[in-house]
CSV table of C-alpha atoms in Angstrom, one decimal:
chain,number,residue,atom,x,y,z
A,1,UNK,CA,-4.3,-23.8,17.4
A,2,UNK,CA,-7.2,-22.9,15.7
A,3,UNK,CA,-8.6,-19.3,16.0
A,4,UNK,CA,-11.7,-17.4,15.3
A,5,UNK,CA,-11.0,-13.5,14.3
A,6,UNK,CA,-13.8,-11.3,14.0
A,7,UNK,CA,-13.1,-7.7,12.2
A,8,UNK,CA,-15.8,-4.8,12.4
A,9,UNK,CA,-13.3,-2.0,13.2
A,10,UNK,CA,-15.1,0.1,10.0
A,11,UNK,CA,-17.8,-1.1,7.2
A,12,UNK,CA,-16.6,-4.5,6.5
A,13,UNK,CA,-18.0,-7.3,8.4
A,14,UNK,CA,-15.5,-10.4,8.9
A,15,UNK,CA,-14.8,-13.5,10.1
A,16,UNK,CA,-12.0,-15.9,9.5
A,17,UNK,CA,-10.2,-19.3,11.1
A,18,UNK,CA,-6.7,-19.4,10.7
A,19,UNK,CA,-4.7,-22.6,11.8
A,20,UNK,CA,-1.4,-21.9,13.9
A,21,UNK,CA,-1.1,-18.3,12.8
A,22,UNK,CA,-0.7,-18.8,8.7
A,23,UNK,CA,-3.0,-21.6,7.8
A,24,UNK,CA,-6.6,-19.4,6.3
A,25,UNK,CA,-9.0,-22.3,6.7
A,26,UNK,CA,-11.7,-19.7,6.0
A,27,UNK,CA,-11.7,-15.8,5.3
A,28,UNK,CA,-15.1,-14.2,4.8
A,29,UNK,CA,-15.8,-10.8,4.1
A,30,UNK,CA,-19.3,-8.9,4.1
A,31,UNK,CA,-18.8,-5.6,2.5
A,32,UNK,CA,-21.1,-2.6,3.1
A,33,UNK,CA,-19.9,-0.6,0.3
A,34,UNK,CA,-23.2,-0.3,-2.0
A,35,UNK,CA,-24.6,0.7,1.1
A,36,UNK,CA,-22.0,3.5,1.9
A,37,UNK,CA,-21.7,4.6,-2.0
A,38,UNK,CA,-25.0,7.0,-2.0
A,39,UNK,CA,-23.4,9.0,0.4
A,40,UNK,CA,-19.9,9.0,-0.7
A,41,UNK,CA,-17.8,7.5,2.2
A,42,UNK,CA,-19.4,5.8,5.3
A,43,UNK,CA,-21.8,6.2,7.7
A,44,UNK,CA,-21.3,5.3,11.2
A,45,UNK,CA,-24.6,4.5,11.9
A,46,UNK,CA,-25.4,2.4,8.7
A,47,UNK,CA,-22.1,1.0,9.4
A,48,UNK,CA,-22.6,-0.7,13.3
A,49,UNK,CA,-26.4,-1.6,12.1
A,50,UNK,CA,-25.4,-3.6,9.6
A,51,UNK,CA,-22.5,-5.1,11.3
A,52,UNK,CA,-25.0,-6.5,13.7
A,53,UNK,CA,-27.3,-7.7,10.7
A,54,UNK,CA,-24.6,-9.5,8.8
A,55,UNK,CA,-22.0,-10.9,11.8
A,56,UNK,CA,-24.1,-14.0,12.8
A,57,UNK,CA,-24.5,-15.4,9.4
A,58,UNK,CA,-21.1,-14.4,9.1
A,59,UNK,CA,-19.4,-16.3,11.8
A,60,UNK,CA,-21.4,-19.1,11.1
A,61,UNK,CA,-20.4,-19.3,7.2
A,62,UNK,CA,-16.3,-19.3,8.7
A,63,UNK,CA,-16.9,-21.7,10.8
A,64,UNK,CA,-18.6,-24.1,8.2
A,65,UNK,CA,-16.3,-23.3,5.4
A,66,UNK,CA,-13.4,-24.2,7.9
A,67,UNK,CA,-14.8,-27.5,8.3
A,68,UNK,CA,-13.8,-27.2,12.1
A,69,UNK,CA,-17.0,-26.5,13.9
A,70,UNK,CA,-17.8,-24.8,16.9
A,71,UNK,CA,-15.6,-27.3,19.3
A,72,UNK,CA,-13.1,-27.1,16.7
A,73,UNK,CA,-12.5,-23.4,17.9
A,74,UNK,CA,-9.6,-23.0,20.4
A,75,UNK,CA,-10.0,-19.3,21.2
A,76,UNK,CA,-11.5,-16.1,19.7
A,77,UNK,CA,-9.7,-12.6,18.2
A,78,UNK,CA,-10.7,-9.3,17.9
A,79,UNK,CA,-10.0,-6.3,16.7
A,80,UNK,CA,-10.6,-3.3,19.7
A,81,UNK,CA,-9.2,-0.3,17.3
A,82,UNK,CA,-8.6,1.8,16.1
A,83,UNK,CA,-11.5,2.2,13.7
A,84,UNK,CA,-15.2,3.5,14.3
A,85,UNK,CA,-16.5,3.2,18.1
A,86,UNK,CA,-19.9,1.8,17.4
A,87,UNK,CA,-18.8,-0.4,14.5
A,88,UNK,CA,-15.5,-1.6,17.0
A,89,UNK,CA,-18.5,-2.2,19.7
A,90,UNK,CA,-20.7,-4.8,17.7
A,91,UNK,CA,-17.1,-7.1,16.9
A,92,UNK,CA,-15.8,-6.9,20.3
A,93,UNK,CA,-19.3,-7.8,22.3
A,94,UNK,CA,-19.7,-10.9,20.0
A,95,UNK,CA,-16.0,-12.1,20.3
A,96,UNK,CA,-16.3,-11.6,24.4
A,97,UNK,CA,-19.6,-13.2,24.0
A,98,UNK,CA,-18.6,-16.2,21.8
A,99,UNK,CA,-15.7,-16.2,24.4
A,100,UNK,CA,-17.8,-17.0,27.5
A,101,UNK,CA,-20.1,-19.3,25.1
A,102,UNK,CA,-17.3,-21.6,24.4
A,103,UNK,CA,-15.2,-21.0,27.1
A,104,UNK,CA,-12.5,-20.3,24.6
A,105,UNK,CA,-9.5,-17.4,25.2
A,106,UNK,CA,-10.4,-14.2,24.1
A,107,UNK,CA,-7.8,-12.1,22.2
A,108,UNK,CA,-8.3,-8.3,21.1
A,109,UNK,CA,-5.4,-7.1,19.3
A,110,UNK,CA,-4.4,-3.6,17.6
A,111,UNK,CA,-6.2,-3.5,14.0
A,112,UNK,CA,-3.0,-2.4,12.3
A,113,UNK,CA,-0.8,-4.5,13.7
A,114,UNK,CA,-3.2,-7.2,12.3
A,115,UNK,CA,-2.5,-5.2,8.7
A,116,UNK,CA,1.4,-5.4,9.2
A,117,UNK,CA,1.1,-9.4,10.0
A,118,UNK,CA,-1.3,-9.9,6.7
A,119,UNK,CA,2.4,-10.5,4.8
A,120,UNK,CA,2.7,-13.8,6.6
A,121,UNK,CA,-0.7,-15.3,5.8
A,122,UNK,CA,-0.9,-18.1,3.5
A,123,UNK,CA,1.6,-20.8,2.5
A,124,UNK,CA,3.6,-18.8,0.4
A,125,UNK,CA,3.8,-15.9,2.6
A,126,UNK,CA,7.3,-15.4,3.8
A,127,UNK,CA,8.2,-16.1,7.6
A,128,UNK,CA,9.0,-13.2,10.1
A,129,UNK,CA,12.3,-14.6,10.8
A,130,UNK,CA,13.1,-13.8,7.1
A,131,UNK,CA,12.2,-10.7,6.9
A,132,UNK,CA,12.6,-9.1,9.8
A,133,UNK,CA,13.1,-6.4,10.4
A,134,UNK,CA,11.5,-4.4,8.0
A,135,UNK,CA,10.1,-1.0,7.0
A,136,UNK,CA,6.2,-1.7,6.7
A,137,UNK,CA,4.7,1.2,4.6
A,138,UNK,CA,1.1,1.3,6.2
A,139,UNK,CA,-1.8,2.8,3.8
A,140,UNK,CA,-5.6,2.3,4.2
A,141,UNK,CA,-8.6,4.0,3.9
A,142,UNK,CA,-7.9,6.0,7.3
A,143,UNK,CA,-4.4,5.3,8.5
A,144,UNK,CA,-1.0,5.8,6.9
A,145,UNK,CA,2.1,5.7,8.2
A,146,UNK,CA,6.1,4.2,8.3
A,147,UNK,CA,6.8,1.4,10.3
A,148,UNK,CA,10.1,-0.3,11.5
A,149,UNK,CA,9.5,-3.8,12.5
A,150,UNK,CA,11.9,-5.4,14.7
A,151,UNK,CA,9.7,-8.5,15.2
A,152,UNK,CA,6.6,-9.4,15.3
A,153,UNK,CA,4.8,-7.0,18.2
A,154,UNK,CA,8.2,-5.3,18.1
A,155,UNK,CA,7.9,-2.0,16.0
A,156,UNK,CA,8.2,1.7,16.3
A,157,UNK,CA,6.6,4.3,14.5
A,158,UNK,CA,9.1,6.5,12.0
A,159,UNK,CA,6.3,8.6,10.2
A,160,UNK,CA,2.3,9.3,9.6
A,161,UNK,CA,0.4,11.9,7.6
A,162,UNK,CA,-0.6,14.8,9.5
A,163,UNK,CA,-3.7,15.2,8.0
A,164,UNK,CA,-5.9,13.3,6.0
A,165,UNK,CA,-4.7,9.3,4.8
A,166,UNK,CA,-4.0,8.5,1.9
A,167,UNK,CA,-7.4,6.2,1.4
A,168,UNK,CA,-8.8,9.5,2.2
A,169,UNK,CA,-7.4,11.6,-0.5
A,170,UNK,CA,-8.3,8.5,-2.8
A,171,UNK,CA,-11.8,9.4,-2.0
A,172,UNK,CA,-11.7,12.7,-1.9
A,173,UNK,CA,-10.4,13.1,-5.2
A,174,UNK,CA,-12.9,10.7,-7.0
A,175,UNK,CA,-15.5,12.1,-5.4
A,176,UNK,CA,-14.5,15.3,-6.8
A,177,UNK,CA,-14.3,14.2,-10.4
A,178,UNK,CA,-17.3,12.4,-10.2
A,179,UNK,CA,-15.9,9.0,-10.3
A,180,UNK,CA,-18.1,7.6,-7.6
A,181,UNK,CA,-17.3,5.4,-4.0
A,182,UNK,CA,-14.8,4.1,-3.2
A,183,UNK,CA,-12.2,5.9,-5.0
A,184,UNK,CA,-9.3,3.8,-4.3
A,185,UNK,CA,-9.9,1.2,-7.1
A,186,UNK,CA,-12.1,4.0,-9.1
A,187,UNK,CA,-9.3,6.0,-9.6
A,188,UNK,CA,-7.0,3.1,-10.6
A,189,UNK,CA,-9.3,2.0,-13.5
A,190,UNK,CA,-9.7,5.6,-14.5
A,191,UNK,CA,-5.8,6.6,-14.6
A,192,UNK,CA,-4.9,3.3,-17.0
A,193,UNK,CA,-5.9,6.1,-19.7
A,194,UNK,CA,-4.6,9.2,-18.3
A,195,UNK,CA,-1.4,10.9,-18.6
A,196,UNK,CA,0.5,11.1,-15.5
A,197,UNK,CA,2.2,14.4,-16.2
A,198,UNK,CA,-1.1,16.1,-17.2
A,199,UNK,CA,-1.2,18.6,-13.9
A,200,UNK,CA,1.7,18.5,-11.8
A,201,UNK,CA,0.1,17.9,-8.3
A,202,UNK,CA,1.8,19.4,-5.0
A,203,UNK,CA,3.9,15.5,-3.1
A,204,UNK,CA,2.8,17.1,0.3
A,205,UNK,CA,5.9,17.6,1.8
A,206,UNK,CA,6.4,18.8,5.7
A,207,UNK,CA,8.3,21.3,7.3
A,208,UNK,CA,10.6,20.3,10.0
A,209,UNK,CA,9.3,23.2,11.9
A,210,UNK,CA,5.9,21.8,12.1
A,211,UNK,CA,4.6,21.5,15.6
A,212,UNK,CA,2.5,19.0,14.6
A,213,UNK,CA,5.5,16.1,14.2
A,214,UNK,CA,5.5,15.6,17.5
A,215,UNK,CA,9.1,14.5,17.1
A,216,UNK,CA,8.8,12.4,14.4
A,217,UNK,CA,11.1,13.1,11.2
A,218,UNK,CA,9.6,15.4,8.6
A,219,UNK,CA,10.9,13.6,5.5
A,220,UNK,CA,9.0,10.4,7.1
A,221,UNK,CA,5.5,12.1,7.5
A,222,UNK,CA,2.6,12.4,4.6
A,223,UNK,CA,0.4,15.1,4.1
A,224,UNK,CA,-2.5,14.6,1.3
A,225,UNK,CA,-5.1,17.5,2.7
A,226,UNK,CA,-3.5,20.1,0.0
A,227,UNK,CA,-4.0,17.9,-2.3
A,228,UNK,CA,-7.5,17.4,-2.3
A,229,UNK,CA,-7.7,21.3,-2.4
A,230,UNK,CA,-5.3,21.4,-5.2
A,231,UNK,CA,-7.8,19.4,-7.3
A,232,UNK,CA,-10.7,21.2,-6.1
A,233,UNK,CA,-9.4,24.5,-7.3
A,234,UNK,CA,-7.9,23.3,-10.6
A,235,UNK,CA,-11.7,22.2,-11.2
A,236,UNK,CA,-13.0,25.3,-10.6
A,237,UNK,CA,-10.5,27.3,-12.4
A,238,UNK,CA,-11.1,24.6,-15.5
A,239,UNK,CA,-14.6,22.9,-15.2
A,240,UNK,CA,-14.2,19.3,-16.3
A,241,UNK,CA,-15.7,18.7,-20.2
A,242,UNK,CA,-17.4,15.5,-21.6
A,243,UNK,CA,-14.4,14.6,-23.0
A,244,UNK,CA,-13.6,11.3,-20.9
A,245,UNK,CA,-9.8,11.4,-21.7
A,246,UNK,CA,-9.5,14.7,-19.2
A,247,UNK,CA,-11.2,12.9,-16.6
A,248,UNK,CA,-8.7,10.2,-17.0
A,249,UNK,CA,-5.6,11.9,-16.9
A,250,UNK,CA,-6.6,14.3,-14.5
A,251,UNK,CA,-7.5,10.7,-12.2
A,252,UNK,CA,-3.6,9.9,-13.4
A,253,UNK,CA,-2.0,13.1,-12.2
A,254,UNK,CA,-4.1,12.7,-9.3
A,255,UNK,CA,-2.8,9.4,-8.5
A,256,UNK,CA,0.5,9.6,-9.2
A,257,UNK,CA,0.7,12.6,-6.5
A,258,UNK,CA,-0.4,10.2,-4.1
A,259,UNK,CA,2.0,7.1,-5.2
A,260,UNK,CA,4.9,9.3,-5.6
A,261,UNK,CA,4.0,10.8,-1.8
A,262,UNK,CA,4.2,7.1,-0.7
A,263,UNK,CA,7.3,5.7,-2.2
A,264,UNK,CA,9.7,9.4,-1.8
A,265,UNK,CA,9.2,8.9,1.9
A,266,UNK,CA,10.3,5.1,2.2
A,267,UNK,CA,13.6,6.6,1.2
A,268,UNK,CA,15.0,7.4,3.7
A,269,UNK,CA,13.3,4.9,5.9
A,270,UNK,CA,14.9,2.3,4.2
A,271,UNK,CA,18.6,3.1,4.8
A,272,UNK,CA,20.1,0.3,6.2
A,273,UNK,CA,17.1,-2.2,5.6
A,274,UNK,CA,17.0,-5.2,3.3
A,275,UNK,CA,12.9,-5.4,3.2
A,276,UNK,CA,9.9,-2.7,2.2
A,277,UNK,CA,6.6,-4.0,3.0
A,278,UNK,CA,3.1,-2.6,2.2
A,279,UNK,CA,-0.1,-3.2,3.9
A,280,UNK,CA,-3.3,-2.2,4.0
A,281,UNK,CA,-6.4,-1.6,1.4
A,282,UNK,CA,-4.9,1.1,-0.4
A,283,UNK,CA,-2.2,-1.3,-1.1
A,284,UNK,CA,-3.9,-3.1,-3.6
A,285,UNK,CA,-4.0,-0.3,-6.1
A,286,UNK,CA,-1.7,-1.1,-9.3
A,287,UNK,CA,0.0,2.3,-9.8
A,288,UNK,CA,1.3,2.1,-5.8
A,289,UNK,CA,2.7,-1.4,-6.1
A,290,UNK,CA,4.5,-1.2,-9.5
A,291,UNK,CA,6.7,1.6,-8.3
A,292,UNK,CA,7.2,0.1,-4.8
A,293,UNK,CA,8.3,-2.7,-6.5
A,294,UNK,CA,10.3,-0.9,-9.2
A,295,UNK,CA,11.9,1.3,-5.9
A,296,UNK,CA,12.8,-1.7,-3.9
A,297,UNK,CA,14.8,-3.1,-6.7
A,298,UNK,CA,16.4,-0.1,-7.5
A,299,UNK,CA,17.4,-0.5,-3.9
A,300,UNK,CA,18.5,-4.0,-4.3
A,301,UNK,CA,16.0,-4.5,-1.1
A,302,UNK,CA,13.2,-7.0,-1.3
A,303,UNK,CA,9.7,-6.3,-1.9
A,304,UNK,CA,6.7,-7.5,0.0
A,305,UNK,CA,2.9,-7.4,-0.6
A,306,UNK,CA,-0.1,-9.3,1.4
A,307,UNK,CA,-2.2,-11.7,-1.4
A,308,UNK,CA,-4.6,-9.1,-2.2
A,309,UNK,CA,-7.9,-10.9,-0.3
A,310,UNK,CA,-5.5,-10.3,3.0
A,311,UNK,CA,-4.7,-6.4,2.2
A,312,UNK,CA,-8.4,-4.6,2.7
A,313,UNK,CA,-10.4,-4.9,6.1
A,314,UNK,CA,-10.4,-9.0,6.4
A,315,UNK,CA,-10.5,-11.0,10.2
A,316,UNK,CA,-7.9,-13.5,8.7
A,317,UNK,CA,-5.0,-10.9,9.7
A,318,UNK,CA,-6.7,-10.1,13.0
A,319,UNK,CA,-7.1,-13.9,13.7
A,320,UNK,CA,-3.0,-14.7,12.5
A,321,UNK,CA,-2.0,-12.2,14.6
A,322,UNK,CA,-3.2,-13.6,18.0
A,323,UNK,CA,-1.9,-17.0,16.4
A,324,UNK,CA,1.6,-15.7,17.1
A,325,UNK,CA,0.8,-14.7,20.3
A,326,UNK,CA,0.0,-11.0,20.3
A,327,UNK,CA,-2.1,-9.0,21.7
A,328,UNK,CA,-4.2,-8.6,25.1
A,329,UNK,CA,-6.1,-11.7,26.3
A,330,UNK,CA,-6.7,-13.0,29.6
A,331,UNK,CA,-8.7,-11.1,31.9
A,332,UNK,CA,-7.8,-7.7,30.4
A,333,UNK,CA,-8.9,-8.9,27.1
A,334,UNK,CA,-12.4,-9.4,28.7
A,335,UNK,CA,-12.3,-6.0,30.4
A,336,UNK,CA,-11.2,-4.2,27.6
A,337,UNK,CA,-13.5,-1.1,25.6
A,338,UNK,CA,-13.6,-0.3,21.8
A,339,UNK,CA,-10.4,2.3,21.5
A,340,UNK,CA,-11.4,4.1,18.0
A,341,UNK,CA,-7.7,6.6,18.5
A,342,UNK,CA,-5.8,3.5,19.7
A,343,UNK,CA,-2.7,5.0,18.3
A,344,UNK,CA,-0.7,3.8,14.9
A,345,UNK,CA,1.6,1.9,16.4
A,346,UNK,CA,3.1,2.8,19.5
A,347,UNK,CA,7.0,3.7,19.3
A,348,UNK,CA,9.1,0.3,20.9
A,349,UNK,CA,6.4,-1.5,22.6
């Protein structure tokens, strides 16, 4: 089974063909992000324009590079949200219009589902079977959250931030210290230098009284909007200098806020489990995986991490995931709108 994923759920443009739901025979990514960087995060518009610029030549180039050609397709996936509407709408009219072209299956599956199945793509990836199930530790540009996974399309959610995600605060913060877009891996290079311990940073922890849980466990959920503010009024209080080793350690302290936000919370989560996961873009940064890593094996728990081309926006996960069967096809697939809240993930589905 060979399927087509197409992935336009925010400002990367993507198409992939993966083989039986782990085999990448192609994985191509168009990224908007010098596009985006003049304005410092992106912009909607600029975003679904270009998306219908770039995903022709896209498709085109993973099909080629797959070496299966257009017959060779067996049926087409989709990401339907969450993500922005009018970059969601350009991915899922092509994939119901390949669809119909090649009288192929349409699939349109959950975009972070497709982010918790990115551990299982490639030939080294592990199986489901042996890892689940698993605490999946969900952090990206605009989602962040704890996940149990019981199997694959089994999960239920245990925590989210209440506020902004942790890809958020990433870009917040650079943008504040001038580091420029996106701040995720500008903020990595910066902190190498930086002390850690420079400011002491408030972790973002919740209050079990806050009506905003919804029911969900405080010591599970994320909050990273006080941070931002924290930095914003340390930097009026103390204006940054020239000197380049302030930036760098205030980048540090910054960052380890964040990281130490991320890995206090799997804590608890992990009672009982014998697997952390991480997914998603902001996954990629070093700080965040070292001391995952260095927690899980403090544990005595294993650690897993997608091959870094499979952690950011990319169709290959979207494409693996209908592979193994999941996600809405059929008639309803066809029927089926852009959903930019499509929730996290929803609890025991």
């Amino acid at each position: 089974m060979r399927i087509l994923g197409i992935e336009t759920s925010c400002d990367e443009t993507a198409a992939a063909v993966v083989q039986d739901g782990r085999e990448v025979l192609s994985n191509i990514v168009f990224t908007q992000v010098a596009l985006h960087a003049p304005y410092g995060g992106v912009v909607p518009e600029i975003a679904s324009r270009n998306h219908v610029e770039a995903l022709p030549r896209v498709l085109e180039e993973a099909v080629r590079r797959a070496g299966v050609g257009w017959d060779g397709v067996d049926a087409v996936a989709v990401t339907y949200g969450p993500g922005l509407a009018s970059s969601l709408l350009v991915g899922l009219s092509a994939a119901k219009a390949l669809s119909l072209r090649l009288s192929r299956p349409l699939w349109a599956v959950d975009h972070i589902e497709a982010h918790i199945y990115s551990i299982f793509l490639g030939g080294n990836a592990p199986r489901a079977e042996e890892v689940c199930p698993f605490i999946a530790l969900v952090v990206s540009g605009g989602h962040t959250g704890l996940v149990r996974v019981e199997a694959v399309g089994r999960y239920a959610l245990l925590g989210q931030t209440m506020d902004d995600a942790a890809g958020e605060a990433f870009d917040k913060g650079a943008n504040l210290l001038g580091l420029g877009y996106p701040g995720g891996p500008a903020i990595d290079k910066a902190a190498r230098g930086g002390k850690t311990d420079f400011v002491r940073f408030p972790r973002g922890r919740q209050r079990s009284d806050n009506v905003r849980l919804g029911g969900l466990n405080a010591d599970l959920c994320f909050s990273f909007s006080g941070l931002k503010t924290a930095l914003l009024y340390y930097l009026k209080e103390y204006p940054l200098s020239p000197a380049r080793a302030e930036v760098e350690s205030l980048a540090a302290s910054y960052q380890e806020a964040i990281v130490d936000a991320l890995v206090e919370r799997c804590a608890p989560a992990v009672e009982g489990m014998s697997c952390l996961a991480v997914v998603g873009g902001v996954s990629l940064n070093s700080r965040l995986r070292a001391k995952l890593k260095e927690f899980a094996e403090s544990r005595g728990i294993r650690f897993v991490a997608a091959e870094p081309k499979y952690c950011a926006d990319n169709a290959a996960m979207v494409a693996g995931l209908a592979g193994a069967g999941q996600g809405i096809t059929g008639a309803a697939a066809m029927a089926i709108d852009a959903d930019p809240n499509l929730e996290l993930v929803p609890t025991q589905r």
